[in-house]
Short mmCIF file of C-alpha atoms in Angstrom, two decimals:
data_model
loop_
_atom_site.label_atom_id
_atom_site.label_comp_id
_atom_site.label_asym_id
_atom_site.label_seq_id
_atom_site.Cartn_x
_atom_site.Cartn_y
_atom_site.Cartn_z
CA MET V 1 -0.17 -0.06 0.50
CA GLY V 2 2.94 2.75 0.92
CA PHE V 3 4.28 2.15 -3.01
CA PHE V 4 0.71 3.21 -4.08
CA LYS V 5 0.55 5.55 -2.10
CA ARG V 6 3.70 6.91 -3.02
CA ARG V 7 2.55 7.13 -6.64
CA LYS V 8 -0.58 9.24 -5.67
CA ASP V 9 1.45 11.79 -3.90
CA ARG V 10 3.87 12.23 -6.64
CA ALA V 11 1.00 11.99 -9.61
CA ALA V 12 -0.39 15.20 -7.01
CA LEU V 13 2.72 16.69 -7.14
CA GLU V 14 3.36 16.46 -10.65
CA LYS V 15 -0.11 17.79 -11.39
CA VAL V 16 0.10 20.93 -8.91
CA MET V 17 3.57 21.67 -10.97
CA GLU V 18 1.81 21.18 -14.12
CA ASP V 19 -0.86 23.94 -13.10
CA VAL V 20 2.05 26.56 -11.77
CA GLN V 21 3.42 25.82 -15.17
CA VAL V 22 0.45 26.52 -16.86
CA SER V 23 -0.60 29.41 -14.61
CA GLY V 24 2.98 30.48 -15.31
CA GLY V 25 2.96 30.58 -19.10
CA LEU V 26 -0.89 31.81 -19.38
CA GLU V 27 0.60 34.85 -17.22
CA GLN V 28 3.36 35.72 -18.99
CA LEU V 29 1.40 34.98 -22.47
CA GLY V 30 -1.37 37.37 -21.08
CA ALA V 31 1.72 39.73 -19.82
CA GLY V 32 3.65 39.71 -22.98
CA GLY V 33 2.26 37.88 -25.71
CA SER V 34 5.38 35.38 -26.18
CA HIS V 35 4.77 31.32 -27.46
CA SER V 36 7.77 30.97 -24.96
CA ALA V 37 5.77 28.93 -22.52
CA ALA V 38 3.90 27.22 -24.88
CA GLN V 39 7.53 26.52 -26.26
CA ASP V 40 9.01 25.08 -23.49
CA ARG V 41 6.07 22.73 -22.80
CA CYS V 42 6.32 21.36 -25.92
CA GLU V 43 9.72 20.39 -25.68
CA GLN V 44 9.35 18.89 -22.12
CA LEU V 45 6.50 16.53 -24.04
CA MET V 46 8.92 15.85 -26.81
CA GLN V 47 10.64 13.46 -24.93
CA ASN V 48 7.18 11.73 -23.96
CA ALA V 49 6.60 11.58 -27.08
CA ARG V 50 9.96 10.38 -28.24
CA GLU V 51 9.09 7.17 -25.12
CA ILE V 52 5.45 6.60 -26.66
CA ASP V 53 7.03 6.15 -30.53
CA ASP V 54 10.05 3.76 -28.95
CA GLY V 55 7.72 2.00 -26.48
CA LYS V 56 4.95 1.25 -29.43
CA LYS V 57 8.11 -0.04 -31.64
CA GLU V 58 8.93 -2.48 -28.52
CA TYR V 59 5.63 -3.32 -27.66
CA TYR V 60 5.37 -4.89 -31.44
CA ILE V 61 8.56 -6.28 -31.76
CA VAL V 62 7.37 -7.99 -27.85
CA THR V 63 4.23 -8.82 -29.33
CA SER V 64 5.91 -10.20 -32.18
CA TYR V 65 8.11 -12.91 -30.36
CA LEU V 66 4.91 -13.78 -28.57
CA ASN V 67 2.70 -14.70 -31.78
CA ASP V 68 6.37 -16.36 -32.82
CA ILE V 69 6.04 -18.29 -29.42
CA GLU V 70 2.32 -19.07 -30.44
CA LEU V 71 3.02 -20.40 -33.87
CA ILE V 72 5.84 -22.72 -32.39
CA GLU V 73 3.71 -24.43 -29.85
CA ASN V 74 1.37 -25.29 -32.50
CA LEU V 75 3.38 -27.20 -35.18
CA ALA V 76 2.54 -30.04 -36.54
CA PRO V 77 4.43 -32.45 -34.96
CA ASP V 78 6.74 -33.88 -37.74
CA GLN V 79 7.58 -30.32 -38.23
CA ALA V 80 7.93 -29.79 -34.64
CA GLU V 81 10.13 -32.95 -34.25
CA GLU V 82 12.44 -31.89 -36.92
CA ILE V 83 12.95 -28.02 -35.88
CA GLN V 84 13.64 -29.68 -31.74
CA LYS V 85 16.24 -32.53 -33.69
CA ALA V 86 17.82 -28.92 -35.15
CA ALA V 87 17.75 -27.09 -32.14
CA ASP V 88 19.51 -29.88 -29.80
CA TYR V 89 22.75 -30.46 -31.94
CA VAL V 90 22.79 -26.57 -32.08
CA ALA V 91 23.01 -26.22 -27.77
CA LYS V 92 24.99 -29.03 -27.37
CA LEU V 93 27.53 -27.94 -29.60
CA ASN V 94 27.23 -24.34 -28.54
CA LEU V 95 28.12 -26.01 -25.39
CA ALA V 96 31.40 -28.20 -26.46
CA ARG V 97 31.98 -24.69 -27.57
CA ASP V 98 31.92 -23.19 -24.58
CA GLN V 99 33.78 -25.33 -22.64
CA PHE V 100 36.86 -24.85 -24.96
CA LEU V 101 36.26 -21.27 -24.72
CA ASN V 102 36.51 -21.38 -20.78
CA THR V 103 38.87 -24.27 -20.80
CA SER V 104 42.18 -22.55 -18.86
CA LYS V 105 45.30 -22.81 -21.21
CA ARG V 106 47.64 -24.72 -20.06
CA ILE V 107 50.55 -22.97 -23.04
CA SER V 108 51.01 -19.31 -23.02
CA ASP V 109 50.19 -17.54 -26.29
CA ALA V 110 53.93 -17.30 -26.93
CA GLN V 111 55.07 -20.66 -26.59
CA PHE V 112 52.19 -21.42 -28.64
CA GLN V 113 53.16 -19.33 -31.35
CA MET V 114 56.95 -20.27 -31.33
CA MET V 115 55.97 -24.35 -31.32
CA GLN V 116 53.59 -23.35 -34.62
CA ARG V 117 56.48 -21.40 -35.88
CA GLN V 118 59.00 -24.47 -35.69
CA GLU V 119 56.18 -27.02 -35.39
CA ASP V 120 58.31 -29.38 -37.90
CA GLU V 121 61.91 -28.76 -35.89
CA ILE V 122 60.34 -29.65 -32.49
CA PRO V 123 60.76 -33.64 -32.67
CA ASP V 124 64.65 -33.86 -33.30
CA ALA V 125 65.05 -30.32 -31.29
CA ILE V 126 63.76 -32.38 -28.10
CA LYS V 127 65.93 -35.47 -28.89
CA ASN V 128 68.96 -33.41 -29.45
CA LEU V 129 68.33 -31.49 -25.86
CA ARG V 130 67.28 -34.86 -24.33
CA THR V 131 70.87 -36.20 -25.75
CA ASN V 132 72.89 -33.61 -25.18
CA GLU V 133 71.41 -33.61 -21.31
CA GLU V 134 72.64 -37.34 -20.86
CA TYR V 135 75.99 -36.64 -22.16
CA GLN V 136 76.58 -33.79 -20.43
CA ALA V 137 75.44 -35.77 -16.95
CA THR V 138 78.13 -38.38 -18.11
CA VAL V 139 80.62 -35.77 -18.78
CA LYS V 140 80.27 -33.87 -15.48
CA ARG V 141 80.22 -37.67 -13.84
CA ASP V 142 83.27 -38.57 -15.21
CA MET V 143 84.86 -35.02 -14.38
CA GLN V 144 83.63 -35.68 -10.96
CA TYR V 145 85.59 -39.19 -10.99
CA LEU V 146 89.17 -37.61 -11.86
CA GLU V 147 88.69 -34.91 -9.91
CA GLY V 148 87.81 -37.18 -7.33
CA GLU V 149 91.33 -39.78 -8.34
CA LYS V 150 93.20 -36.62 -8.52
CA GLN V 151 93.06 -35.96 -4.84
CA GLU V 152 93.07 -38.92 -3.69
CA TRP V 153 96.44 -38.95 -5.76
CA GLU V 154 97.23 -35.83 -4.06
CA ILE V 155 96.49 -37.24 -0.15
CA LEU V 156 98.64 -39.89 -1.42
CA LYS V 157 101.63 -37.75 -2.35
CA LYS V 158 100.98 -35.82 0.74
CA ASP V 159 100.99 -39.33 2.98
CA CYS V 160 104.76 -40.15 1.21
CA ALA V 161 106.15 -36.87 1.92
CA ARG V 162 105.02 -37.52 6.07
CA LYS V 163 106.04 -40.75 6.11
CA ARG V 164 109.73 -39.71 4.40
CA ARG V 165 110.18 -37.17 7.17
CA ARG V 166 109.31 -39.25 9.65
CA LEU V 167 111.93 -41.99 7.84
CA ARG V 168 114.19 -39.25 7.92
CA LYS V 169 113.81 -38.70 11.39
CA ALA V 170 113.68 -42.50 12.45
CA SER V 171 117.35 -42.48 10.78
CA PHE V 172 118.82 -39.65 12.65
CA MET V 173 117.65 -41.52 16.03
CA LEU V 174 119.72 -45.15 14.80
CA LEU V 175 122.53 -43.02 14.03
CA PHE V 176 122.45 -41.54 17.75
CA ALA V 177 121.19 -44.95 19.09
CA ALA V 178 124.26 -46.76 17.35
CA ALA V 179 126.64 -43.95 18.05
CA THR V 180 125.42 -44.27 21.77
CA ALA V 181 125.88 -47.77 22.39
CA ALA V 182 129.59 -47.72 20.43
CA ALA V 183 130.72 -45.30 22.99
CA LEU V 184 129.08 -46.83 26.32
CA MET V 185 130.76 -50.21 24.73
CA LEU V 186 133.97 -48.68 23.89
CA VAL V 187 134.15 -47.17 28.01
CA LEU V 188 133.05 -50.99 29.48
CA SER V 189 135.32 -52.66 27.11
CA THR V 190 138.47 -50.09 28.16
CA GLY V 191 138.35 -49.42 30.63
CA PHE V 192 136.33 -52.38 32.74
CA ASP V 193 138.02 -55.01 30.63
CA TYR V 194 134.75 -56.09 29.38
CA ASP V 195 134.93 -58.80 26.56
CA MET V 196 132.01 -56.58 24.30
CA GLN V 197 132.28 -58.47 20.52
CA TYR V 198 129.01 -59.99 20.90
CA ALA V 199 127.53 -56.56 21.93
CA TRP V 200 129.20 -54.67 19.30
CA ILE V 201 128.04 -57.54 16.38
CA GLY V 202 124.70 -56.76 17.65
CA VAL V 203 124.85 -53.26 17.76
CA ILE V 204 126.19 -53.15 14.01
CA ALA V 205 123.61 -55.59 12.66
CA THR V 206 121.06 -53.72 14.40
CA ALA V 207 122.69 -50.17 12.94
CA LEU V 208 122.79 -51.99 9.24
CA ILE V 209 119.02 -54.07 9.55
CA GLY V 210 117.65 -50.51 10.09
CA SER V 211 119.48 -48.54 8.78
CA ALA V 212 118.94 -50.52 5.48
CA TYR V 213 114.75 -50.74 6.34
CA ILE V 214 114.94 -46.55 5.73
CA VAL V 215 116.30 -46.77 2.93
CA LEU V 216 114.53 -49.51 1.16
CA CYS V 217 111.23 -47.34 2.92
CA LEU V 218 112.65 -44.46 1.68
CA GLU V 219 112.96 -45.42 -2.41
CA ASN V 220 109.71 -47.14 -1.91
CA SER V 221 108.05 -43.96 -0.93
CA LYS V 222 110.33 -41.58 -3.46
CA ARG V 223 108.63 -43.83 -6.16
CA ASP V 224 105.35 -43.87 -4.76
CA MET V 225 105.56 -40.00 -4.70
CA GLN V 226 106.83 -39.99 -8.09
CA GLN V 227 104.19 -42.30 -9.63
CA ALA V 228 101.34 -40.09 -7.39
CA ASP V 229 102.57 -37.38 -9.59
CA VAL V 230 102.54 -38.88 -13.05
CA ASN V 231 98.85 -39.94 -12.00
CA ILE V 232 98.16 -36.40 -11.07
CA ASN V 233 99.70 -34.97 -14.10
CA TYR V 234 97.69 -37.67 -15.99
CA ALA V 235 94.24 -36.72 -14.33
CA ILE V 236 94.83 -33.17 -14.71
CA ILE V 237 95.70 -33.57 -18.36
CA LEU V 238 92.33 -36.01 -18.54
CA LEU V 239 90.24 -33.25 -16.51
CA ASN V 240 91.16 -30.70 -18.85
CA LYS V 241 89.76 -32.37 -21.82
CA VAL V 242 86.84 -33.34 -20.05
CA LYS V 243 86.18 -29.78 -18.78
CA ILE V 244 86.51 -28.77 -22.29
CA LYS V 245 83.78 -31.36 -24.19
CA TYR V 246 81.45 -30.21 -20.38
CA VAL V 247 81.99 -26.69 -21.57
CA ASN V 248 80.66 -27.04 -25.25
CA ILE V 249 78.21 -29.62 -24.49
CA THR V 250 76.60 -27.06 -21.43
CA ASN V 251 76.89 -24.08 -24.02
CA ALA V 252 74.89 -26.74 -26.82
CA VAL V 253 72.69 -27.23 -23.88
CA ASP V 254 72.08 -24.02 -22.99
CA TYR V 255 71.21 -22.77 -26.80
CA GLY V 256 68.59 -25.62 -26.89
CA ARG V 257 66.76 -24.37 -23.42
CA ASP V 258 66.96 -20.43 -24.87
CA ARG V 259 66.19 -21.23 -28.11
CA PHE V 260 62.89 -23.09 -27.41
CA HIS V 261 62.51 -21.34 -23.44
CA VAL V 262 62.49 -24.18 -21.29
CA ARG V 263 64.16 -25.15 -18.63
CA ASP V 264 65.04 -29.17 -19.49
CA SER V 265 64.24 -31.63 -22.35
CA ARG V 266 61.63 -32.95 -19.60
CA GLU V 267 59.62 -29.33 -19.73
CA PHE V 268 60.07 -29.16 -23.52
CA GLU V 269 58.41 -32.76 -23.85
CA TYR V 270 55.99 -31.33 -21.69
CA GLN V 271 55.00 -28.07 -23.30
CA TRP V 272 55.46 -30.54 -26.82
CA GLU V 273 52.74 -32.67 -25.69
CA MET V 274 50.20 -29.38 -24.64
CA TYR V 275 50.86 -27.87 -27.68
CA GLN V 276 49.82 -30.74 -29.50
CA ASP V 277 46.54 -31.52 -27.33
CA ALA V 278 46.15 -27.44 -27.98
CA MET V 279 46.29 -28.20 -31.56
CA ARG V 280 44.01 -31.15 -31.51
CA GLU V 281 41.50 -29.15 -29.48
CA GLN V 282 41.74 -26.32 -32.39
CA GLU V 283 40.77 -28.79 -34.89
CA LYS V 284 37.94 -29.67 -32.51
CA TYR V 285 36.79 -26.04 -31.94
CA ARG V 286 37.40 -25.38 -36.10
CA LYS V 287 34.72 -28.51 -37.21
CA THR V 288 32.50 -27.91 -34.03
CA ASN V 289 32.35 -24.05 -35.78
CA GLU V 290 31.52 -25.73 -39.21
CA ASP V 291 29.08 -28.22 -37.55
CA LEU V 292 27.43 -24.90 -35.53
CA ASN V 293 26.94 -22.76 -39.02
CA TYR V 294 25.73 -25.89 -40.39
CA TYR V 295 22.82 -26.39 -38.10
CA TYR V 296 22.50 -22.92 -37.33
CA ASP V 297 21.34 -22.66 -41.07
CA LYS V 298 19.50 -25.50 -40.64
CA LEU V 299 17.60 -24.05 -38.05
CA VAL V 300 16.92 -21.18 -39.30
CA ASN V 301 15.75 -22.45 -42.75
CA LEU V 302 13.02 -24.75 -40.77
CA LEU V 303 12.29 -21.70 -38.71
CA LYS V 304 11.28 -19.23 -41.26
CA LYS V 305 9.24 -21.91 -42.64
CA CYS V 306 6.87 -21.15 -39.91
CA ASP V 307 6.74 -17.41 -41.32
CA LEU V 308 7.94 -16.58 -37.96
CA TYR V 309 8.95 -12.72 -37.47
CA ASP V 310 12.58 -13.64 -36.29
CA SER V 311 13.51 -17.02 -36.82
CA ARG V 312 17.43 -16.25 -36.45
CA VAL V 313 16.65 -15.05 -32.60
CA TRP V 314 16.21 -19.07 -31.88
CA ILE V 315 19.71 -19.88 -32.70
CA GLU V 316 20.70 -18.20 -29.02
CA GLN V 317 18.35 -19.71 -27.26
CA PRO V 318 18.31 -22.84 -28.83
CA GLN V 319 16.89 -24.87 -25.77
CA ALA V 320 13.80 -23.38 -25.36
CA LEU V 321 12.98 -25.00 -28.80
CA THR V 322 13.45 -28.77 -26.60
CA ASP V 323 12.33 -27.87 -23.15
CA GLN V 324 9.10 -26.67 -22.08
CA LYS V 325 9.93 -24.90 -19.32
CA GLU V 326 12.80 -22.89 -21.37
CA MET V 327 9.70 -21.96 -23.34
CA VAL V 328 7.06 -20.95 -20.77
CA GLU V 329 9.84 -18.71 -19.23
CA ILE V 330 10.85 -17.00 -21.95
CA LYS V 331 7.00 -16.43 -22.27
CA HIS V 332 6.18 -15.38 -19.28
CA ASN V 333 9.45 -12.74 -19.06
CA LEU V 334 7.65 -11.18 -22.62
CA LEU V 335 4.10 -10.70 -20.82
CA VAL V 336 5.64 -9.29 -18.33
CA ARG V 337 7.97 -7.14 -20.52
CA ARG V 338 4.28 -6.11 -22.96
CA GLN V 339 2.55 -5.04 -19.50
CA LYS V 340 5.44 -2.61 -18.70
CA LEU V 341 5.31 -1.28 -22.24
CA ARG V 342 1.36 -0.92 -22.24
CA THR V 343 1.88 0.62 -18.94
CA LYS V 344 4.41 2.95 -20.08
CA ILE V 345 3.19 3.96 -22.81
CA ALA V 346 -0.45 4.73 -21.41
CA SER V 347 1.31 6.96 -18.45
CA ASN V 348 3.56 8.96 -20.85
CA LEU V 349 0.02 9.14 -23.35
CA GLU V 350 -2.12 10.82 -20.23
CA ILE V 351 1.19 13.48 -20.19
CA VAL V 352 1.14 14.53 -23.59
CA LYS V 353 -2.53 14.50 -24.14
CA ARG V 354 -2.48 16.47 -20.83
CA GLY V 355 0.55 18.53 -22.14
CA ARG V 356 -1.42 19.35 -25.82
CA ALA V 357 -4.91 20.82 -23.98
CA GLU V 358 -2.41 22.97 -22.19
CA ILE V 359 -0.54 24.29 -24.75
CA ASP V 360 -3.64 24.55 -27.02
CA ARG V 361 -5.09 26.70 -23.88
CA MET V 362 -2.11 29.19 -23.72
CA LEU V 363 -2.35 29.72 -27.22
CA LYS V 364 -6.19 31.12 -26.95
CA ALA V 365 -5.14 32.57 -24.04
CA SER V 366 -1.98 34.61 -25.90
CA GLY V 367 -4.52 35.63 -29.46
CA GLU V 368 -1.10 35.75 -31.44
CA PRO V 369 -0.92 33.42 -34.20
CA VAL V 370 0.95 30.25 -34.14
CA ASN V 371 4.88 30.71 -35.21
CA VAL V 372 6.09 27.69 -38.03
CA GLN V 373 7.96 26.36 -35.03
CA LEU V 374 5.64 25.85 -33.01
CA LEU V 375 3.36 24.78 -35.01
CA GLU V 376 5.66 21.96 -36.24
CA MET V 377 6.70 21.18 -32.74
CA ILE V 378 2.80 20.55 -32.18
CA ARG V 379 2.65 18.34 -35.72
CA THR V 380 5.63 16.04 -34.54
CA ILE V 381 4.40 15.07 -30.59
CA ASP V 382 0.63 14.94 -32.28
CA LYS V 383 2.31 12.34 -34.87
CA MET V 384 4.77 10.79 -32.31
CA ALA V 385 1.82 10.45 -30.07
CA GLU V 386 -0.73 9.54 -32.42
CA LEU V 387 -3.13 11.85 -30.85
CA GLY V 388 -5.06 12.17 -34.58
CA ASN V 389 -5.78 9.45 -34.57
CA ALA V 390 -7.15 9.02 -30.92
#
């Protein structure tokens, strides 16, 4: 009730405003004999007349659509079945196309275009990159192995050097011990008349054996150090060769990755698979569009045979031709829309009628001839609102 009360209050306010405008216009006409107030009122009514004209055109369109629905609902069973089949194909193909368009991209546009330009080269490029990466890994393992071997020989060389230092110290200790023993035996033999023959033999034998052992160990460690140097130098030579191979193969791998903007061959192969999937989807989309255009035309041609006002509008809502609930909803919306248009037209027509009556009173009260411009505006309003036929 509050809504209708507000509408009544608003209508009353508009009536008061109109009365004020008319009174003002009459006073102005009476005082100055001018048609300016009538012309202002005509300009206000022109907008209402346009809304009436536009509303009637739209009302005709909506009514035509409702008549089309009635024609479709009353089709012969065989004709309706043929239309429904075509509409069902259109609906399914529309769904397939929308699903393709809404599918998230698994490959960027730039990557797709790059692969499309070099499509013939990519299988070999993937194979070459994978081979180069495998060879790079092999060379890297060889390089690490040689580096480890070199370090082991360097450790062995250091061990031999430490061993030689210990042997030299042992030789000095052996010499000192032998000299000490000789001095002691000399004192005992000369000062105390001890028989030191066997002691001398033991000391000399021990010194000789110890010296021989030290010399032998020194010679062995010397040979080991020389062999370590040889092996280290050989490992360095091999390592340098392997490093050159590693640098070359790494440059080849980096070039392949940079060229195709990938991190490795696995990503490259994955993107290639995504590209092939995208191409298949594109082909499917193209075929769907071809089929869709075919069934679009077929559906429109079938509907044209029914003498509809607009046959092409149904290709945007084919579900309504196959689902009665959809058609009922569309029909309901059109009926609501037509009722609103009828109300709007009637409201504007009432405003124009009252306005025209006011303008006639203004012109009659002025007592002056109507100028051409004002007369033309009045005729335009009457024509757009069709007041002459009322």
